[in-house]
Amino acid sequence: MKLGQSLWMLPALVAALAGPAQAQNRKTPPPPPTTRQVQPNHEALVAEGAYVATASDCSACHTLAGHAPYSGGVGFPLPIGTIYAPNITPDPRYGIGTYNERDFARAVREGILPNGVTLYPAMPYPSYARMTDHDIHALYVYFHDGVKPVAQATPANTLPWPLSMRWPLTIWRWLFAPTPRQAARATAAGMGTPQLKRGAYLVEGPGHCGACHTPRSLFLAEKALTPQGGDSYLSGGQVIDGWLAPSLRGGNRTGLGRWSVDDIVTFLRTGRAAPGAAFGSMTPVITHSTHAIHPEDLKAMAVFLKTLPAAHHHKPWHYDPQALIAVQQGRLTSKGAQIYQDRCAACHGTDGRGFTTDGMSVFPPLAGNPVVLSRNPISLVHIVQSGAATQQLPESPSGFAMPAYGERLSYEEIAAVLTYIRKSWGNHGHTVSEAKVRRLARSAPPSPTSAELPKN
């Protein structure tokens, strides 16, 4: 249910689908519940369901800024129209107040509405299929007894006919979305220590990390839903809302190979860690979801992620001081180096290592940063064009903003400074061309609004 998760499926394309369903054949026990222990009383069950909703990031898609929680209306724009997330409050007319628990479970885990219509897979039911009966029960109790009903209609989708037809989605679901029984058999949540099982369950199921961080097939289904599906799982996704979802596997250059378990936990809790800081579509995930997940659950997730080997093997990154030495000797021989010293070095350092305190990145490093090292520079270009802001959270009360340089620097200047960054301090990245910067300016995300900027 991520806010930044685009709609990957177009109904007209689904009509042409053909091929085998994803294999789901390993027999393992069902995963553990999302909370640490089952609470027998109703009030505790509502609280437990609220935690499941947080871990599942439900509010990101179903809560529009400035509106009541879960009242829907968040739009997912497509080139052919817009689809809106529904109202999931217990209002009987506009929400899910008439759903029984079976209706609710089928919608969440199988993507099927009570009238038999299939949901668009922007709702990550292929991942939610792994959620246990207990977690679904707690979630149902929470949405019916812990959420205020809101009589607010969801805007009508604007897809034109015949692209608005839903029946092709049924075919897509049959081919690519596992049933809960199939999902329970094909998961890492039945393997290893209790901590590892727990982390696998949270990442594969409620957290639905693969929805963004796993590449898609020709038919826009995730190439793997768990590690059992192959090394493509969490190996990096497509561009979402102008940002490239990076690999969460153990790659040394563009993955989590140089991140420790503590780095990952700190990042999910605060949005910033020594190796880097959150930006773009990941920011609302941390704001709405991961910062409120129990520390032991965050550690379990991190432990699981660290078990995933690199999908691709590249030469390891090592720091090279030559760019720093050149600055110290007054040799700013390139235009990019001059712009960097004038515009960037005050925060990110002449050595490219940024500034870190208490294990949290204040100004993220550019030396060895996976975003900088990525073959596709789209995220790096968009950060410079649109700026970014770290969020104020209870765990990280101070926020910092990077200004947008899209109107301060020319396309040529942005290309020059990014090329310098990608080729300095051992990064050995590719050149960024002026033409690419010019082209990406058309898809640059909006700069953070005043409401999103940190307040010191």
PDB file of N, CA and C in Angstrom, residues 359-440:
ATOM      1  N   GLY A 359      25.855   7.600  14.517  1.00  0.00           N
ATOM      2  CA  GLY A 359      25.462   6.563  13.581  1.00  0.00           C
ATOM      3  C   GLY A 359      24.422   6.990  12.566  1.00  0.00           C
ATOM      4  N   MET A 360      24.026   8.292  12.585  1.00  0.00           N
ATOM      5  CA  MET A 360      23.024   8.791  11.650  1.00  0.00           C
ATOM      6  C   MET A 360      23.645   9.813  10.718  1.00  0.00           C
ATOM      7  N   SER A 361      23.279   9.740   9.454  1.00  0.00           N
ATOM      8  CA  SER A 361      23.781  10.672   8.469  1.00  0.00           C
ATOM      9  C   SER A 361      23.085  12.011   8.626  1.00  0.00           C
ATOM     10  N   VAL A 362      23.848  13.074   8.837  1.00  0.00           N
ATOM     11  CA  VAL A 362      23.307  14.435   8.817  1.00  0.00           C
ATOM     12  C   VAL A 362      23.332  14.933   7.376  1.00  0.00           C
ATOM     13  N   PHE A 363      24.505  14.845   6.752  1.00  0.00           N
ATOM     14  CA  PHE A 363      24.650  15.090   5.325  1.00  0.00           C
ATOM     15  C   PHE A 363      25.226  13.808   4.728  1.00  0.00           C
ATOM     16  N   PRO A 364      24.478  13.092   3.902  1.00  0.00           N
ATOM     17  CA  PRO A 364      24.899  11.760   3.482  1.00  0.00           C
ATOM     18  C   PRO A 364      26.187  11.768   2.663  1.00  0.00           C
ATOM     19  N   PRO A 365      26.949  10.697   2.748  1.00  0.00           N
ATOM     20  CA  PRO A 365      28.173  10.602   1.961  1.00  0.00           C
ATOM     21  C   PRO A 365      27.850  10.428   0.482  1.00  0.00           C
ATOM     22  N   LEU A 366      28.719  10.902  -0.359  1.00  0.00           N
ATOM     23  CA  LEU A 366      28.627  10.673  -1.796  1.00  0.00           C
ATOM     24  C   LEU A 366      29.682   9.657  -2.237  1.00  0.00           C
ATOM     25  N   ALA A 367      30.732   9.512  -1.444  1.00  0.00           N
ATOM     26  CA  ALA A 367      31.752   8.506  -1.725  1.00  0.00           C
ATOM     27  C   ALA A 367      31.198   7.126  -1.375  1.00  0.00           C
ATOM     28  N   GLY A 368      31.074   6.277  -2.363  1.00  0.00           N
ATOM     29  CA  GLY A 368      30.583   4.919  -2.134  1.00  0.00           C
ATOM     30  C   GLY A 368      29.092   4.814  -1.925  1.00  0.00           C
ATOM     31  N   ASN A 369      28.354   5.890  -2.114  1.00  0.00           N
ATOM     32  CA  ASN A 369      26.897   5.845  -1.935  1.00  0.00           C
ATOM     33  C   ASN A 369      26.274   5.015  -3.056  1.00  0.00           C
ATOM     34  N   PRO A 370      25.450   3.998  -2.727  1.00  0.00           N
ATOM     35  CA  PRO A 370      24.859   3.158  -3.773  1.00  0.00           C
ATOM     36  C   PRO A 370      24.059   3.942  -4.809  1.00  0.00           C
ATOM     37  N   VAL A 371      23.428   5.048  -4.409  1.00  0.00           N
ATOM     38  CA  VAL A 371      22.680   5.862  -5.368  1.00  0.00           C
ATOM     39  C   VAL A 371      23.629   6.490  -6.384  1.00  0.00           C
ATOM     40  N   VAL A 372      24.795   6.923  -5.924  1.00  0.00           N
ATOM     41  CA  VAL A 372      25.798   7.511  -6.814  1.00  0.00           C
ATOM     42  C   VAL A 372      26.380   6.445  -7.740  1.00  0.00           C
ATOM     43  N   LEU A 373      26.547   5.239  -7.216  1.00  0.00           N
ATOM     44  CA  LEU A 373      27.199   4.163  -7.971  1.00  0.00           C
ATOM     45  C   LEU A 373      26.258   3.473  -8.953  1.00  0.00           C
ATOM     46  N   SER A 374      24.970   3.726  -8.858  1.00  0.00           N
ATOM     47  CA  SER A 374      24.017   3.068  -9.747  1.00  0.00           C
ATOM     48  C   SER A 374      24.307   3.392 -11.212  1.00  0.00           C
ATOM     49  N   ARG A 375      24.139   2.392 -12.064  1.00  0.00           N
ATOM     50  CA  ARG A 375      24.331   2.619 -13.498  1.00  0.00           C
ATOM     51  C   ARG A 375      23.338   3.639 -14.028  1.00  0.00           C
ATOM     52  N   ASN A 376      22.119   3.605 -13.508  1.00  0.00           N
ATOM     53  CA  ASN A 376      21.088   4.556 -13.911  1.00  0.00           C
ATOM     54  C   ASN A 376      21.151   5.755 -12.963  1.00  0.00           C
ATOM     55  N   PRO A 377      21.484   6.954 -13.456  1.00  0.00           N
ATOM     56  CA  PRO A 377      21.672   8.101 -12.557  1.00  0.00           C
ATOM     57  C   PRO A 377      20.397   8.873 -12.262  1.00  0.00           C
ATOM     58  N   ILE A 378      19.216   8.334 -12.590  1.00  0.00           N
ATOM     59  CA  ILE A 378      17.988   9.117 -12.509  1.00  0.00           C
ATOM     60  C   ILE A 378      17.750   9.682 -11.113  1.00  0.00           C
ATOM     61  N   SER A 379      17.933   8.880 -10.067  1.00  0.00           N
ATOM     62  CA  SER A 379      17.683   9.380  -8.712  1.00  0.00           C
ATOM     63  C   SER A 379      18.646  10.504  -8.357  1.00  0.00           C
ATOM     64  N   LEU A 380      19.899  10.351  -8.728  1.00  0.00           N
ATOM     65  CA  LEU A 380      20.903  11.366  -8.431  1.00  0.00           C
ATOM     66  C   LEU A 380      20.569  12.673  -9.151  1.00  0.00           C
ATOM     67  N   VAL A 381      20.192  12.572 -10.417  1.00  0.00           N
ATOM     68  CA  VAL A 381      19.826  13.770 -11.180  1.00  0.00           C
ATOM     69  C   VAL A 381      18.618  14.452 -10.550  1.00  0.00           C
ATOM     70  N   HIS A 382      17.617  13.666 -10.166  1.00  0.00           N
ATOM     71  CA  HIS A 382      16.394  14.248  -9.618  1.00  0.00           C
ATOM     72  C   HIS A 382      16.609  14.861  -8.230  1.00  0.00           C
ATOM     73  N   ILE A 383      17.502  14.293  -7.445  1.00  0.00           N
ATOM     74  CA  ILE A 383      17.803  14.890  -6.146  1.00  0.00           C
ATOM     75  C   ILE A 383      18.393  16.284  -6.339  1.00  0.00           C
ATOM     76  N   VAL A 384      19.310  16.420  -7.300  1.00  0.00           N
ATOM     77  CA  VAL A 384      19.905  17.731  -7.561  1.00  0.00           C
ATOM     78  C   VAL A 384      18.868  18.680  -8.149  1.00  0.00           C
ATOM     79  N   GLN A 385      18.034  18.189  -9.064  1.00  0.00           N
ATOM     80  CA  GLN A 385      17.040  19.060  -9.695  1.00  0.00           C
ATOM     81  C   GLN A 385      15.957  19.509  -8.710  1.00  0.00           C
ATOM     82  N   SER A 386      15.459  18.567  -7.886  1.00  0.00           N
ATOM     83  CA  SER A 386      14.282  18.843  -7.053  1.00  0.00           C
ATOM     84  C   SER A 386      14.602  19.082  -5.585  1.00  0.00           C
ATOM     85  N   GLY A 387      15.794  18.738  -5.153  1.00  0.00           N
ATOM     86  CA  GLY A 387      16.117  18.861  -3.742  1.00  0.00           C
ATOM     87  C   GLY A 387      15.547  17.705  -2.941  1.00  0.00           C
ATOM     88  N   ALA A 388      15.782  17.726  -1.647  1.00  0.00           N
ATOM     89  CA  ALA A 388      15.307  16.656  -0.765  1.00  0.00           C
ATOM     90  C   ALA A 388      15.267  17.188   0.659  1.00  0.00           C
ATOM     91  N   ALA A 389      14.548  16.476   1.512  1.00  0.00           N
ATOM     92  CA  ALA A 389      14.458  16.875   2.914  1.00  0.00           C
ATOM     93  C   ALA A 389      14.386  15.636   3.787  1.00  0.00           C
ATOM     94  N   THR A 390      15.158  15.617   4.860  1.00  0.00           N
ATOM     95  CA  THR A 390      15.028  14.553   5.850  1.00  0.00           C
ATOM     96  C   THR A 390      13.928  14.946   6.828  1.00  0.00           C
ATOM     97  N   GLN A 391      13.161  13.958   7.248  1.00  0.00           N
ATOM     98  CA  GLN A 391      11.979  14.227   8.060  1.00  0.00           C
ATOM     99  C   GLN A 391      12.293  14.249   9.553  1.00  0.00           C
ATOM    100  N   GLN A 392      11.536  15.040  10.270  1.00  0.00           N
ATOM    101  CA  GLN A 392      11.635  15.042  11.730  1.00  0.00           C
ATOM    102  C   GLN A 392      10.779  13.912  12.284  1.00  0.00           C
ATOM    103  N   LEU A 393      11.397  13.049  13.056  1.00  0.00           N
ATOM    104  CA  LEU A 393      10.721  11.922  13.682  1.00  0.00           C
ATOM    105  C   LEU A 393      11.140  11.883  15.150  1.00  0.00           C
ATOM    106  N   PRO A 394      10.379  11.175  15.991  1.00  0.00           N
ATOM    107  CA  PRO A 394      10.791  11.100  17.401  1.00  0.00           C
ATOM    108  C   PRO A 394      12.212  10.600  17.576  1.00  0.00           C
ATOM    109  N   GLU A 395      12.642   9.708  16.689  1.00  0.00           N
ATOM    110  CA  GLU A 395      13.973   9.130  16.794  1.00  0.00           C
ATOM    111  C   GLU A 395      15.036  10.006  16.142  1.00  0.00           C
ATOM    112  N   SER A 396      14.622  10.983  15.329  1.00  0.00           N
ATOM    113  CA  SER A 396      15.557  11.885  14.655  1.00  0.00           C
ATOM    114  C   SER A 396      14.912  13.263  14.574  1.00  0.00           C
ATOM    115  N   PRO A 397      14.913  13.999  15.678  1.00  0.00           N
ATOM    116  CA  PRO A 397      14.127  15.231  15.760  1.00  0.00           C
ATOM    117  C   PRO A 397      14.624  16.380  14.900  1.00  0.00           C
ATOM    118  N   SER A 398      15.859  16.356  14.454  1.00  0.00           N
ATOM    119  CA  SER A 398      16.380  17.445  13.637  1.00  0.00           C
ATOM    120  C   SER A 398      16.288  17.089  12.161  1.00  0.00           C
ATOM    121  N   GLY A 399      15.689  17.985  11.373  1.00  0.00           N
ATOM    122  CA  GLY A 399      15.568  17.754   9.949  1.00  0.00           C
ATOM    123  C   GLY A 399      16.474  18.692   9.167  1.00  0.00           C
ATOM    124  N   PHE A 400      16.894  18.240   7.979  1.00  0.00           N
ATOM    125  CA  PHE A 400      17.767  19.044   7.128  1.00  0.00           C
ATOM    126  C   PHE A 400      17.251  18.980   5.699  1.00  0.00           C
ATOM    127  N   ALA A 401      17.466  20.076   4.974  1.00  0.00           N
ATOM    128  CA  ALA A 401      16.970  20.142   3.604  1.00  0.00           C
ATOM    129  C   ALA A 401      18.108  20.420   2.638  1.00  0.00           C
ATOM    130  N   MET A 402      18.053  19.760   1.489  1.00  0.00           N
ATOM    131  CA  MET A 402      18.956  20.088   0.386  1.00  0.00           C
ATOM    132  C   MET A 402      18.168  20.920  -0.605  1.00  0.00           C
ATOM    133  N   PRO A 403      18.679  22.084  -1.003  1.00  0.00           N
ATOM    134  CA  PRO A 403      17.920  22.930  -1.927  1.00  0.00           C
ATOM    135  C   PRO A 403      17.821  22.314  -3.312  1.00  0.00           C
ATOM    136  N   ALA A 404      16.798  22.717  -4.046  1.00  0.00           N
ATOM    137  CA  ALA A 404      16.644  22.300  -5.441  1.00  0.00           C
ATOM    138  C   ALA A 404      17.532  23.177  -6.319  1.00  0.00           C
ATOM    139  N   TYR A 405      18.330  22.537  -7.158  1.00  0.00           N
ATOM    140  CA  TYR A 405      19.231  23.276  -8.034  1.00  0.00           C
ATOM    141  C   TYR A 405      18.744  23.310  -9.481  1.00  0.00           C
ATOM    142  N   GLY A 406      17.526  22.805  -9.722  1.00  0.00           N
ATOM    143  CA  GLY A 406      17.029  22.750 -11.088  1.00  0.00           C
ATOM    144  C   GLY A 406      16.936  24.106 -11.760  1.00  0.00           C
ATOM    145  N   GLU A 407      16.694  25.170 -10.963  1.00  0.00           N
ATOM    146  CA  GLU A 407      16.604  26.512 -11.534  1.00  0.00           C
ATOM    147  C   GLU A 407      17.818  27.357 -11.187  1.00  0.00           C
ATOM    148  N   ARG A 408      18.769  26.772 -10.480  1.00  0.00           N
ATOM    149  CA  ARG A 408      19.976  27.514 -10.098  1.00  0.00           C
ATOM    150  C   ARG A 408      21.167  27.152 -10.967  1.00  0.00           C
ATOM    151  N   LEU A 409      21.165  25.917 -11.455  1.00  0.00           N
ATOM    152  CA  LEU A 409      22.250  25.448 -12.313  1.00  0.00           C
ATOM    153  C   LEU A 409      21.697  25.086 -13.682  1.00  0.00           C
ATOM    154  N   SER A 410      22.484  25.263 -14.693  1.00  0.00           N
ATOM    155  CA  SER A 410      22.082  24.876 -16.046  1.00  0.00           C
ATOM    156  C   SER A 410      22.164  23.358 -16.200  1.00  0.00           C
ATOM    157  N   TYR A 411      21.577  22.850 -17.273  1.00  0.00           N
ATOM    158  CA  TYR A 411      21.682  21.415 -17.546  1.00  0.00           C
ATOM    159  C   TYR A 411      23.152  21.011 -17.649  1.00  0.00           C
ATOM    160  N   GLU A 412      23.944  21.833 -18.312  1.00  0.00           N
ATOM    161  CA  GLU A 412      25.362  21.531 -18.475  1.00  0.00           C
ATOM    162  C   GLU A 412      26.073  21.492 -17.122  1.00  0.00           C
ATOM    163  N   GLU A 413      25.744  22.427 -16.245  1.00  0.00           N
ATOM    164  CA  GLU A 413      26.401  22.476 -14.935  1.00  0.00           C
ATOM    165  C   GLU A 413      26.008  21.286 -14.069  1.00  0.00           C
ATOM    166  N   ILE A 414      24.724  20.901 -14.105  1.00  0.00           N
ATOM    167  CA  ILE A 414      24.299  19.728 -13.332  1.00  0.00           C
ATOM    168  C   ILE A 414      25.000  18.484 -13.846  1.00  0.00           C
ATOM    169  N   ALA A 415      25.087  18.343 -15.166  1.00  0.00           N
ATOM    170  CA  ALA A 415      25.782  17.185 -15.744  1.00  0.00           C
ATOM    171  C   ALA A 415      27.246  17.166 -15.318  1.00  0.00           C
ATOM    172  N   ALA A 416      27.877  18.331 -15.297  1.00  0.00           N
ATOM    173  CA  ALA A 416      29.299  18.405 -14.953  1.00  0.00           C
ATOM    174  C   ALA A 416      29.548  18.020 -13.505  1.00  0.00           C
ATOM    175  N   VAL A 417      28.742  18.553 -12.576  1.00  0.00           N
ATOM    176  CA  VAL A 417      28.986  18.257 -11.166  1.00  0.00           C
ATOM    177  C   VAL A 417      28.650  16.806 -10.852  1.00  0.00           C
ATOM    178  N   LEU A 418      27.616  16.258 -11.474  1.00  0.00           N
ATOM    179  CA  LEU A 418      27.274  14.858 -11.223  1.00  0.00           C
ATOM    180  C   LEU A 418      28.329  13.919 -11.812  1.00  0.00           C
ATOM    181  N   THR A 419      28.872  14.275 -12.949  1.00  0.00           N
ATOM    182  CA  THR A 419      29.952  13.464 -13.512  1.00  0.00           C
ATOM    183  C   THR A 419      31.161  13.477 -12.577  1.00  0.00           C
ATOM    184  N   TYR A 420      31.473  14.642 -12.020  1.00  0.00           N
ATOM    185  CA  TYR A 420      32.577  14.731 -11.059  1.00  0.00           C
ATOM    186  C   TYR A 420      32.309  13.845  -9.846  1.00  0.00           C
ATOM    187  N   ILE A 421      31.108  13.893  -9.301  1.00  0.00           N
ATOM    188  CA  ILE A 421      30.752  13.085  -8.132  1.00  0.00           C
ATOM    189  C   ILE A 421      30.851  11.600  -8.458  1.00  0.00           C
ATOM    190  N   ARG A 422      30.360  11.216  -9.636  1.00  0.00           N
ATOM    191  CA  ARG A 422      30.341   9.792 -10.004  1.00  0.00           C
ATOM    192  C   ARG A 422      31.730   9.246 -10.354  1.00  0.00           C
ATOM    193  N   LYS A 423      32.705  10.125 -10.564  1.00  0.00           N
ATOM    194  CA  LYS A 423      34.044   9.662 -10.931  1.00  0.00           C
ATOM    195  C   LYS A 423      35.086   9.916  -9.840  1.00  0.00           C
ATOM    196  N   SER A 424      34.654  10.468  -8.706  1.00  0.00           N
ATOM    197  CA  SER A 424      35.605  10.807  -7.636  1.00  0.00           C
ATOM    198  C   SER A 424      35.532   9.814  -6.482  1.00  0.00           C
ATOM    199  N   TRP A 425      36.597   9.811  -5.644  1.00  0.00           N
ATOM    200  CA  TRP A 425      36.652   9.057  -4.386  1.00  0.00           C
ATOM    201  C   TRP A 425      36.493   7.547  -4.585  1.00  0.00           C
ATOM    202  N   GLY A 426      36.853   7.044  -5.752  1.00  0.00           N
ATOM    203  CA  GLY A 426      36.741   5.616  -6.033  1.00  0.00           C
ATOM    204  C   GLY A 426      35.397   5.193  -6.584  1.00  0.00           C
ATOM    205  N   ASN A 427      34.521   6.146  -6.902  1.00  0.00           N
ATOM    206  CA  ASN A 427      33.194   5.772  -7.390  1.00  0.00           C
ATOM    207  C   ASN A 427      33.243   5.152  -8.785  1.00  0.00           C
ATOM    208  N   HIS A 428      34.095   5.692  -9.679  1.00  0.00           N
ATOM    209  CA  HIS A 428      34.291   5.125 -11.022  1.00  0.00           C
ATOM    210  C   HIS A 428      32.966   4.927 -11.756  1.00  0.00           C
ATOM    211  N   GLY A 429      32.098   5.914 -11.676  1.00  0.00           N
ATOM    212  CA  GLY A 429      30.814   5.821 -12.361  1.00  0.00           C
ATOM    213  C   GLY A 429      30.882   6.362 -13.775  1.00  0.00           C
ATOM    214  N   HIS A 430      29.740   6.278 -14.463  1.00  0.00           N
ATOM    215  CA  HIS A 430      29.676   6.733 -15.846  1.00  0.00           C
ATOM    216  C   HIS A 430      29.403   8.234 -15.910  1.00  0.00           C
ATOM    217  N   THR A 431      29.765   8.817 -17.030  1.00  0.00           N
ATOM    218  CA  THR A 431      29.500  10.229 -17.276  1.00  0.00           C
ATOM    219  C   THR A 431      27.998  10.479 -17.362  1.00  0.00           C
ATOM    220  N   VAL A 432      27.563  11.617 -16.844  1.00  0.00           N
ATOM    221  CA  VAL A 432      26.183  12.054 -16.992  1.00  0.00           C
ATOM    222  C   VAL A 432      26.168  13.141 -18.063  1.00  0.00           C
ATOM    223  N   SER A 433      25.396  12.937 -19.100  1.00  0.00           N
ATOM    224  CA  SER A 433      25.393  13.880 -20.214  1.00  0.00           C
ATOM    225  C   SER A 433      24.405  15.014 -19.988  1.00  0.00           C
ATOM    226  N   GLU A 434      24.677  16.145 -20.631  1.00  0.00           N
ATOM    227  CA  GLU A 434      23.745  17.273 -20.582  1.00  0.00           C
ATOM    228  C   GLU A 434      22.397  16.878 -21.168  1.00  0.00           C
ATOM    229  N   ALA A 435      22.405  16.069 -22.218  1.00  0.00           N
ATOM    230  CA  ALA A 435      21.151  15.637 -22.845  1.00  0.00           C
ATOM    231  C   ALA A 435      20.303  14.818 -21.876  1.00  0.00           C
ATOM    232  N   LYS A 436      20.946  13.956 -21.080  1.00  0.00           N
ATOM    233  CA  LYS A 436      20.190  13.153 -20.116  1.00  0.00           C
ATOM    234  C   LYS A 436      19.586  14.044 -19.028  1.00  0.00           C
ATOM    235  N   VAL A 437      20.347  15.000 -18.534  1.00  0.00           N
ATOM    236  CA  VAL A 437      19.822  15.914 -17.516  1.00  0.00           C
ATOM    237  C   VAL A 437      18.633  16.692 -18.080  1.00  0.00           C
ATOM    238  N   ARG A 438      18.749  17.151 -19.313  1.00  0.00           N
ATOM    239  CA  ARG A 438      17.666  17.898 -19.953  1.00  0.00           C
ATOM    240  C   ARG A 438      16.425  17.019 -20.082  1.00  0.00           C
ATOM    241  N   ARG A 439      16.626  15.778 -20.486  1.00  0.00           N
ATOM    242  CA  ARG A 439      15.489  14.862 -20.669  1.00  0.00           C
ATOM    243  C   ARG A 439      14.838  14.527 -19.321  1.00  0.00           C
ATOM    244  N   LEU A 440      15.653  14.289 -18.299  1.00  0.00           N
ATOM    245  CA  LEU A 440      15.105  13.935 -16.994  1.00  0.00           C
ATOM    246  C   LEU A 440      14.420  15.117 -16.309  1.00  0.00           C
TER     247      LEU A 440
END
